[in-house]
PDB file of C-alpha atoms and ligand atoms in Angstrom:
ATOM      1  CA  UNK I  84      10.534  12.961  -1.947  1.00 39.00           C
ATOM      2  CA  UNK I  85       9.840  10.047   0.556  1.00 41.00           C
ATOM      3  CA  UNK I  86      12.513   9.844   2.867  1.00 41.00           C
ATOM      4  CA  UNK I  87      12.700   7.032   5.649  1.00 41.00           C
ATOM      5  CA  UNK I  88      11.778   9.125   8.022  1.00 44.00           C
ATOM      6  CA  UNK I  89       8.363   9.583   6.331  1.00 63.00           C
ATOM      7  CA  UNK I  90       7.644   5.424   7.739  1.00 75.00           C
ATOM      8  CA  UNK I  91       9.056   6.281  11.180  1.00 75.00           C
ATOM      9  CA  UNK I  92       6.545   5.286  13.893  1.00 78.00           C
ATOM     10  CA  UNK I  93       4.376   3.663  11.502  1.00 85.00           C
ATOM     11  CA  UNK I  94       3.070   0.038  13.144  1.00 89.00           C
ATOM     12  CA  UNK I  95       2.667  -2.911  10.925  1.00 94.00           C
ATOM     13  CA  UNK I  96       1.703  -5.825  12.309  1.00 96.00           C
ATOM     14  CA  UNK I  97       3.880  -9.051  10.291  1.00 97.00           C
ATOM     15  CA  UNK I  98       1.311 -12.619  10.591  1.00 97.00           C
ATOM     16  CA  UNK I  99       3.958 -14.884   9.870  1.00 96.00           C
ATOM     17  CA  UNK I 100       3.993 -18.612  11.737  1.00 95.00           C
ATOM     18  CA  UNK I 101       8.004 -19.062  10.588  1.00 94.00           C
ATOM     19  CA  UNK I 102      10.255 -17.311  12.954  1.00 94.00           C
ATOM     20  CA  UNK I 103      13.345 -16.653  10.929  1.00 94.00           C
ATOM     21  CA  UNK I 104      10.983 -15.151   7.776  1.00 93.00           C
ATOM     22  CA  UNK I 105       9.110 -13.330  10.773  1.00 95.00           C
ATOM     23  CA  UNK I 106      12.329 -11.865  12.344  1.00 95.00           C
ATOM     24  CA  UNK I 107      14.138 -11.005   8.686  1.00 94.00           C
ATOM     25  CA  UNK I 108      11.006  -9.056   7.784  1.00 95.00           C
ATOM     26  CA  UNK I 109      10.734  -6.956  11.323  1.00 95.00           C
ATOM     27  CA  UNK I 110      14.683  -6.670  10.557  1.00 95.00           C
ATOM     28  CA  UNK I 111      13.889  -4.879   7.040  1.00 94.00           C
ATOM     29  CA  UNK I 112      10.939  -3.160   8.544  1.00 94.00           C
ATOM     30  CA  UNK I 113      12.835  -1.784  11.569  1.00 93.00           C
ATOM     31  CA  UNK I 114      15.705  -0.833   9.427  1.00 91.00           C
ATOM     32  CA  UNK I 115      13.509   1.988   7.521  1.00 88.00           C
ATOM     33  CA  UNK I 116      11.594   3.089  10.583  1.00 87.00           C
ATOM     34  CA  UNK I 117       8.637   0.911  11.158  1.00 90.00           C
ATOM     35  CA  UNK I 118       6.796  -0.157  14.556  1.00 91.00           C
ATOM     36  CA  UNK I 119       7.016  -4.149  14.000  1.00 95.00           C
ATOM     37  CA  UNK I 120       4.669  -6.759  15.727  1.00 95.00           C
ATOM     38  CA  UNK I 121       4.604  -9.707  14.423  1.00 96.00           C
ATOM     39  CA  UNK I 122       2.060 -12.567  15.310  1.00 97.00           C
ATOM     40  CA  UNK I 123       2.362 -16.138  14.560  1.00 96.00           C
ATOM     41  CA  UNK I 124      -1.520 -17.211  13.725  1.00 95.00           C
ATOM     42  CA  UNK I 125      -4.850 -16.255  12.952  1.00 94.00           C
ATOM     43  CA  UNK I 126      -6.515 -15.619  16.161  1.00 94.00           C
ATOM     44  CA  UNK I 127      -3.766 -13.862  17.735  1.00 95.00           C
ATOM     45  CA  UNK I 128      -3.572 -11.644  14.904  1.00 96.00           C
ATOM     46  CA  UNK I 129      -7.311 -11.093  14.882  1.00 94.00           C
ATOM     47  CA  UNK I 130      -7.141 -10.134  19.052  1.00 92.00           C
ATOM     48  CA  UNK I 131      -3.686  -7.872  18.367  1.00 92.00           C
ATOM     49  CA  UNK I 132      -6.296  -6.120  15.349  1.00 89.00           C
ATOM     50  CA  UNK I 133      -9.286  -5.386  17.869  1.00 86.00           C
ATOM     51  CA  UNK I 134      -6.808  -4.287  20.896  1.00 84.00           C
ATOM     52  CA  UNK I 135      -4.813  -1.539  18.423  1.00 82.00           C
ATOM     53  CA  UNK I 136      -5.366  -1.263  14.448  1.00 83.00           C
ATOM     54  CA  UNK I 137      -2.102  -0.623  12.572  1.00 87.00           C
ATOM     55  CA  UNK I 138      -1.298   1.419   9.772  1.00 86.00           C
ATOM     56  CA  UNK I 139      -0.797  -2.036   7.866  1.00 92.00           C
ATOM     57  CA  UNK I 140      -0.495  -5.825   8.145  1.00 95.00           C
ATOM     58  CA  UNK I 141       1.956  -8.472   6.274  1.00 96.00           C
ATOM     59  CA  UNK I 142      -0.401 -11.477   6.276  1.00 96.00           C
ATOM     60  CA  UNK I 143       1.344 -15.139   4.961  1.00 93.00           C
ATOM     61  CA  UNK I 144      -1.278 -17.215   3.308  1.00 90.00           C
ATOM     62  CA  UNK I 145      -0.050 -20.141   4.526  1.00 88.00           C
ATOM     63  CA  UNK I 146      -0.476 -20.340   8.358  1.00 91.00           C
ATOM     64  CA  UNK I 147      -1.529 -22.814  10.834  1.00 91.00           C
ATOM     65  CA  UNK I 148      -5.423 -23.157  11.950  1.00 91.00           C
ATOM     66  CA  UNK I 149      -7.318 -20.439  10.285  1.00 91.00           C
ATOM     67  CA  UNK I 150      -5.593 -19.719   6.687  1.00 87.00           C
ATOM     68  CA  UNK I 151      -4.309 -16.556   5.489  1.00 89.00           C
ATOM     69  CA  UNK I 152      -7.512 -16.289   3.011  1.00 88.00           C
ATOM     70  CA  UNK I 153     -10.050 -16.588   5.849  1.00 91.00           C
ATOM     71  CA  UNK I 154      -7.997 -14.205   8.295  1.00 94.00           C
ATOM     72  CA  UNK I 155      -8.205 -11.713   5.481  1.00 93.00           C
ATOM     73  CA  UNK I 156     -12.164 -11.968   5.041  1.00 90.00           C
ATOM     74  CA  UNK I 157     -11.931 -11.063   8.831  1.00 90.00           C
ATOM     75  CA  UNK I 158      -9.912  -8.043   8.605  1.00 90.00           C
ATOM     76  CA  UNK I 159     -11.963  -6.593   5.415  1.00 84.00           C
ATOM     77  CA  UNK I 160     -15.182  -7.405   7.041  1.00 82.00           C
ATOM     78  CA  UNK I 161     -14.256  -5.033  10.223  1.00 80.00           C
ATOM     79  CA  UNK I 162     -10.964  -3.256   8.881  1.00 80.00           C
ATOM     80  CA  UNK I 163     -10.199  -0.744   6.503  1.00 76.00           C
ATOM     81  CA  UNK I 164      -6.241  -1.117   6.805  1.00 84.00           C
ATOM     82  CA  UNK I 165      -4.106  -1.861   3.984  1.00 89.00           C
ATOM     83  CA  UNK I 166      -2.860  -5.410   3.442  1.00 92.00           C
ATOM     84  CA  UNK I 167       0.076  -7.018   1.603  1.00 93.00           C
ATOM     85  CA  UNK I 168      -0.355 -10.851   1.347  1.00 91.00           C
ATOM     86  CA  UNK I 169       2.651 -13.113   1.245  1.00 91.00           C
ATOM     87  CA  UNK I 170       2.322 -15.963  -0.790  1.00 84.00           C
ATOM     88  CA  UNK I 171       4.422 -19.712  -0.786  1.00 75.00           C
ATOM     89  CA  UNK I 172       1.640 -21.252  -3.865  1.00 60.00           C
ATOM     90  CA  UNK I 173       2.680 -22.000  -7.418  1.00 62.00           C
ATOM     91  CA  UNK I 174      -0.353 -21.008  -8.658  1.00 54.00           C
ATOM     92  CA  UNK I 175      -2.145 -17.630  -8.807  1.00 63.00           C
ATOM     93  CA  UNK I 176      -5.079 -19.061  -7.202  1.00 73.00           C
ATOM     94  CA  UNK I 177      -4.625 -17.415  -3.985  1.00 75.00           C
ATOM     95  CA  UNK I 178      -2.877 -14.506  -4.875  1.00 73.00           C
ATOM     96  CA  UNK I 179      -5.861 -13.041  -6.965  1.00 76.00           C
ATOM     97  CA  UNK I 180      -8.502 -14.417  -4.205  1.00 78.00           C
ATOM     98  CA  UNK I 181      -6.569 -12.080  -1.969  1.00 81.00           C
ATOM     99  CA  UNK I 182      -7.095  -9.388  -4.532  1.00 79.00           C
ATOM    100  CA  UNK I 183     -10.694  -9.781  -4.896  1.00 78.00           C
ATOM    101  CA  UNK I 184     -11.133  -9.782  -1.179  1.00 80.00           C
ATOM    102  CA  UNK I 185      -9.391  -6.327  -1.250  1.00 81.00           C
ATOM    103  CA  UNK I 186      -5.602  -7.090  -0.706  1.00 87.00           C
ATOM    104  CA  UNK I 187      -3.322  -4.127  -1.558  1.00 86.00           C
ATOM    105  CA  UNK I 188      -0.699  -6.284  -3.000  1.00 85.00           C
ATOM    106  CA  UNK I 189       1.250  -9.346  -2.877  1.00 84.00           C
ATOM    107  CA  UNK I 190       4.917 -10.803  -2.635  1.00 87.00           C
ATOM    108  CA  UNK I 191       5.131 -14.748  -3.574  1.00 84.00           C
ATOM    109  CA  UNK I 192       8.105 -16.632  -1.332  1.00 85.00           C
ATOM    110  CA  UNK I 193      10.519 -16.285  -2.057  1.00 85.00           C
ATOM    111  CA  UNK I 194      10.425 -12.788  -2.069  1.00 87.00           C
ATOM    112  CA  UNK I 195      13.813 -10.309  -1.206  1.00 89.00           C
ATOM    113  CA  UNK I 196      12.913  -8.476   2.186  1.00 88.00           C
ATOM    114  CA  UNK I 197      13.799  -5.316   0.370  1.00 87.00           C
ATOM    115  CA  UNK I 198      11.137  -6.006  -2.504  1.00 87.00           C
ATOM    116  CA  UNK I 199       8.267  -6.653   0.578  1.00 91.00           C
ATOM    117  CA  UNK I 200       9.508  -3.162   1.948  1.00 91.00           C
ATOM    118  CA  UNK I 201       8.842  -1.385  -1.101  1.00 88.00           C
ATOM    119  CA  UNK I 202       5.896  -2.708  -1.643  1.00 88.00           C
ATOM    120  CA  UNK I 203       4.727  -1.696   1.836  1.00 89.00           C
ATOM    121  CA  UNK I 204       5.936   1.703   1.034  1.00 87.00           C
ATOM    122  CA  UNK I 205       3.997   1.635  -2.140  1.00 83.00           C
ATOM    123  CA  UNK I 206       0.731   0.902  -0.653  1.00 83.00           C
ATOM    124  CA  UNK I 207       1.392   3.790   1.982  1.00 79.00           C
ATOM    125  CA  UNK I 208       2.770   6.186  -0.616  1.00 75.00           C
ATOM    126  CA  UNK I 209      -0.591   5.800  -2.886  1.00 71.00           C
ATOM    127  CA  UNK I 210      -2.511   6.066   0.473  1.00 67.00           C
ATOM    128  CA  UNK I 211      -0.573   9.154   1.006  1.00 58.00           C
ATOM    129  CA  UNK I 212      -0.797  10.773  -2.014  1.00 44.00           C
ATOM    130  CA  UNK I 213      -4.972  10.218  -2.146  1.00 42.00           C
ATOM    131  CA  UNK I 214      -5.075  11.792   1.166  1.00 42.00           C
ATOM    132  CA  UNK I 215      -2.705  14.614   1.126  1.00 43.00           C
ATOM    133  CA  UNK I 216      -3.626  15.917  -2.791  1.00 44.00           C
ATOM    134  CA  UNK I 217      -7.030  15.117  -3.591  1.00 48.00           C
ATOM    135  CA  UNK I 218      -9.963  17.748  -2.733  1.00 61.00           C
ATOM    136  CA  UNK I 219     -13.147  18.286  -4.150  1.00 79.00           C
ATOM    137  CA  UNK I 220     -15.063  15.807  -6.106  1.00 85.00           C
ATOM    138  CA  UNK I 221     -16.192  14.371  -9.324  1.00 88.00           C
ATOM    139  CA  UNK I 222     -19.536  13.321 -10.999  1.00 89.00           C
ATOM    140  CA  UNK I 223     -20.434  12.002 -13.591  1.00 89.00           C
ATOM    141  CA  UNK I 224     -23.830  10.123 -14.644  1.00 86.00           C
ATOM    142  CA  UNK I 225     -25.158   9.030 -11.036  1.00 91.00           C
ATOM    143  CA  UNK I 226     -21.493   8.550  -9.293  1.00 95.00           C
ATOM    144  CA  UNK I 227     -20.007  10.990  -7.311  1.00 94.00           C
ATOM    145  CA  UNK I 228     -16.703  10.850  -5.903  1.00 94.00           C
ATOM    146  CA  UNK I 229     -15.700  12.568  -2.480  1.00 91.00           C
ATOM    147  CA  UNK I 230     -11.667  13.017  -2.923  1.00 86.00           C
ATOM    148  CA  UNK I 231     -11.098  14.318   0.292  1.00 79.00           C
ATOM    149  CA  UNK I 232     -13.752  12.308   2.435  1.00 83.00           C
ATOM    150  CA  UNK I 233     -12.205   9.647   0.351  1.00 86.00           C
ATOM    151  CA  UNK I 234     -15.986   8.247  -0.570  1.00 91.00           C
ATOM    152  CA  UNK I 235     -18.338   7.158  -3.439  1.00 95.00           C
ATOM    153  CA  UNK I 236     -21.953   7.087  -4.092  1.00 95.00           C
ATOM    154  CA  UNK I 237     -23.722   5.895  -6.670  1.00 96.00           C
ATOM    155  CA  UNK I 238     -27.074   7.273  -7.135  1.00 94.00           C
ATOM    156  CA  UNK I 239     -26.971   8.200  -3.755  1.00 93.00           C
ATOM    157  CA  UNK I 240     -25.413   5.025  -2.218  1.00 95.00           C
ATOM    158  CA  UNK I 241     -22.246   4.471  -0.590  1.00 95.00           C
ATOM    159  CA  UNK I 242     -20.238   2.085  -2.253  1.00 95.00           C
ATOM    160  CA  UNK I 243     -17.181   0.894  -0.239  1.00 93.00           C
ATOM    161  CA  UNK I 244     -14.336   0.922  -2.549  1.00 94.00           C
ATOM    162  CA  UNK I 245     -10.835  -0.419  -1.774  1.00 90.00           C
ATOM    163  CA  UNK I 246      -7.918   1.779  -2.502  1.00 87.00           C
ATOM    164  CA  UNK I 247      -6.817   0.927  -5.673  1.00 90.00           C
ATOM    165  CA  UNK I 248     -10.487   0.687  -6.674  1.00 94.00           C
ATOM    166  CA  UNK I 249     -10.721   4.569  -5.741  1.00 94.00           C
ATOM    167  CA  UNK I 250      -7.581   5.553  -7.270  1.00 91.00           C
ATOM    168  CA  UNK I 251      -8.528   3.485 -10.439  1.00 94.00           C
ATOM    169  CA  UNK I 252     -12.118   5.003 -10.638  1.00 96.00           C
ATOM    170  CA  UNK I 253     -10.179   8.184 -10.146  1.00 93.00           C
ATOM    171  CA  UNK I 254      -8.082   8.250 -12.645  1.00 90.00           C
ATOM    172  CA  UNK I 255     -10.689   6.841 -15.208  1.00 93.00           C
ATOM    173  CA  UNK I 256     -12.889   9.348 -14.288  1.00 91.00           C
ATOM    174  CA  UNK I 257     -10.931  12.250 -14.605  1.00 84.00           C
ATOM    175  CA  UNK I 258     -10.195  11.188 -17.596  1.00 81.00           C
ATOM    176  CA  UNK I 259     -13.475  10.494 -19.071  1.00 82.00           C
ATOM    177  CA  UNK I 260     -13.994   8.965 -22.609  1.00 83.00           C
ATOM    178  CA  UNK I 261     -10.489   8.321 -22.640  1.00 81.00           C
ATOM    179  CA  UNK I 262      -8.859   4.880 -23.308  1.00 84.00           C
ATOM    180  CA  UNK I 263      -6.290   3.408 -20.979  1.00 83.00           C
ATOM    181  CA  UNK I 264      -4.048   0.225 -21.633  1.00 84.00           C
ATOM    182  CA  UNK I 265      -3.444  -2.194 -18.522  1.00 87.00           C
ATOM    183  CA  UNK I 266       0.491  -1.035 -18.436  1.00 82.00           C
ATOM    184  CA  UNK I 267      -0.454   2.858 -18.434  1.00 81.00           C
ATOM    185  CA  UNK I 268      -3.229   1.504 -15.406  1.00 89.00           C
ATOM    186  CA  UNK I 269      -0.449  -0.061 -13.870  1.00 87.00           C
ATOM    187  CA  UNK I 270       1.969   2.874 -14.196  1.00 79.00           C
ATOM    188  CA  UNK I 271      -0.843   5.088 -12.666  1.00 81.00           C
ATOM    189  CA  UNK I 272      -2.682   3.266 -10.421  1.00 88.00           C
ATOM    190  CA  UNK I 273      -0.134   1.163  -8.942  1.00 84.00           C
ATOM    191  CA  UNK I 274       3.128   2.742  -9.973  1.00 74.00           C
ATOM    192  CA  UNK I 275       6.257   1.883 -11.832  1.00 58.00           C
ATOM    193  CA  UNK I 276       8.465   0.928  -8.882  1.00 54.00           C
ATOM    194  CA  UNK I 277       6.299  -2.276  -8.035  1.00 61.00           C
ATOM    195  CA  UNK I 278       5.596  -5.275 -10.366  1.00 69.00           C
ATOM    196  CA  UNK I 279       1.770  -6.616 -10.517  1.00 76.00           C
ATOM    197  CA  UNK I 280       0.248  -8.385 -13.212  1.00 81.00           C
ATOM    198  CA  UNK I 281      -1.833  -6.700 -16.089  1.00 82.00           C
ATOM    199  CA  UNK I 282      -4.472  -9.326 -14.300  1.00 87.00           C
ATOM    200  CA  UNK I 283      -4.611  -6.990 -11.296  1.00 89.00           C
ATOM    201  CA  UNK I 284      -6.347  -4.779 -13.499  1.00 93.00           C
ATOM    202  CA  UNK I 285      -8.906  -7.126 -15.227  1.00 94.00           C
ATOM    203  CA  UNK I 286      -9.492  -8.364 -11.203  1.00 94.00           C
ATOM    204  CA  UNK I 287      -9.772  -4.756 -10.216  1.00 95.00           C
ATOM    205  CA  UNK I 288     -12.184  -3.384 -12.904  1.00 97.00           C
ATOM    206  CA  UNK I 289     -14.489  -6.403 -12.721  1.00 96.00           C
ATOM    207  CA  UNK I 290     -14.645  -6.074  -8.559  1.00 95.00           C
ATOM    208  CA  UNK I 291     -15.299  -2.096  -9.280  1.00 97.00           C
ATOM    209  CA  UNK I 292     -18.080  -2.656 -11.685  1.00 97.00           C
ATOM    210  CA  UNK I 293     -19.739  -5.025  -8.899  1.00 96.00           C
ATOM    211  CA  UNK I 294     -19.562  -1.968  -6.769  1.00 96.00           C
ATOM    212  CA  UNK I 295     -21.094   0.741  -9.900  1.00 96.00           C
ATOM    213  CA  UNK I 296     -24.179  -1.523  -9.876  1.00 93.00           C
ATOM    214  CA  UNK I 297     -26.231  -0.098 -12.693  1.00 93.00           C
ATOM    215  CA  UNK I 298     -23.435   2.253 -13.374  1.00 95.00           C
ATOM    216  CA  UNK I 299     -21.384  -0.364 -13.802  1.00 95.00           C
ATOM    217  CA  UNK I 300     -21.846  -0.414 -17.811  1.00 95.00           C
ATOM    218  CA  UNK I 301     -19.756   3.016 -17.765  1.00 95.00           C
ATOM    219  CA  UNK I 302     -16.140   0.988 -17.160  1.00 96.00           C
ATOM    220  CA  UNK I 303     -16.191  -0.161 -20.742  1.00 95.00           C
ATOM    221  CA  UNK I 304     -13.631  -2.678 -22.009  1.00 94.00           C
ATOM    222  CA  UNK I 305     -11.797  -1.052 -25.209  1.00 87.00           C
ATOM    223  CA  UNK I 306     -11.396  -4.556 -27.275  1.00 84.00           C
ATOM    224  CA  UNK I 307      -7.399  -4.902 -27.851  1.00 80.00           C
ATOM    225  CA  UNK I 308      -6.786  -1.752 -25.485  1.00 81.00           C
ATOM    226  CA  UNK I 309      -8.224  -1.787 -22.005  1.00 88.00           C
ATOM    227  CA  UNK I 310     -10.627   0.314 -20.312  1.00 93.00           C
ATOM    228  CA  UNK I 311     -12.446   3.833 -20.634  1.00 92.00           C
ATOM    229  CA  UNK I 312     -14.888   5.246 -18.624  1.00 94.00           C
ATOM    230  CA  UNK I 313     -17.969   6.707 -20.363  1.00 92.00           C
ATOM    231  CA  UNK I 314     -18.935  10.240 -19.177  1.00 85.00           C
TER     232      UNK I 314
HETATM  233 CA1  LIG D 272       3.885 -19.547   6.891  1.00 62.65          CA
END
């Protein structure tokens, strides 16, 4: 279905301060049809952003001068563009900071240039799919879903949700009452060609319910399961 040619043209912009992990990711990139600019630190990124938005950006946590987490608070405070965070930590410290802050995804170094290029694709191919299949819109209690406008409300209110957020509301949604476990969430939120933790879910439904506000009681935990949503 998704041929390379579907990528071609599309510009991501790579913030990565070590040349030879900059120039083997543009290499991947290029390969399958991508625009590459890369930048080397946090400011320059941040002017490269303002000048011309891409259609996604490879941000390393660790960088010189302004870190990868703070950089990323910049782009979600002005941006919606997808993000995939490269990470060098041990821990999962940063990896799920960059989740809650709205990262896409993540790749921890090091990471096989072709895994970072699927999951690139991924977050493009769930972007894609919202946009080019969902119409209409769903309600239930006092949230209302816009599929095509790609927008929520609750009780009237705009809620600004993050793409997996949407897709996971979504999918809950639709399928009201209904319990899901963390894999089948992963299956259909994120899809079965990428690995992410079952705690992408847990981060994801606690961030969502944040955004419900006094809706936020309808994403019920199912003890021993997962999640439901109550219609
Ligand atoms: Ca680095």
């Amino acid at each position: 279905m998704e041929g390379p040619q579907n990528f071609k043209g599309m510009r991501i912009l790579v913030v990565e301060d070590e040349d030879d992990i900059a120039q083997l990711i543009r290499f991947n990139l290029e390969e399958e049809g991508f625009l590459v600019t890369i930048s080397g630190n946090g400011l320059d990124a941040l002017s490269k952003l303002e000048r011309n938005l891409p259609d996604a950006i490879i941000l390393d946590l660790m960088l010189p001068g302004m870190g990868g987490v703070e950089i990323l608070k910049k782009i979600r405070a002005k941006f919606d563009v997808p993000v995939v965070l490269v990470t060098a930590r041990a821990g999962e410290t940063d990896a799920v900071l960059g989740l809650e802050m709205g990262a896409d995804d993540y790749v921890r170094k090091p990471f096989s240039p072709r895994e970072l290029v699927a999951r690139v694709k991924a977050v493009f191919r769930r972007k894609g799919t919202l946009r080019e299949t969902a119409t209409g819109s769903i309600e239930r209690g006092g949230i209302e879903m816009d599929l095509s406008a790609h927008r929520v409300r609750v009780h009237g209110k705009e809620a600004d949700l993050t793409l997996i957020e949407f897709k996971l509301l979504q999918l809950l949604m639709e399928n009201s009452d209904m319990a899901f476990t963390r894999d089948r969430l992963l299956d259909r939120v994120w899809g079965r060609e990428i690995y992410v933790s079952d705690r992408a879910v847990d981060v994801n439904i606690k961030r969502l319910r944040s955004k419900l506000g006094e809706e936020k009681e309808r994403l019920e935990t199912v003890r021993g399961v997962g999640y439901r949503f109550r219609g």
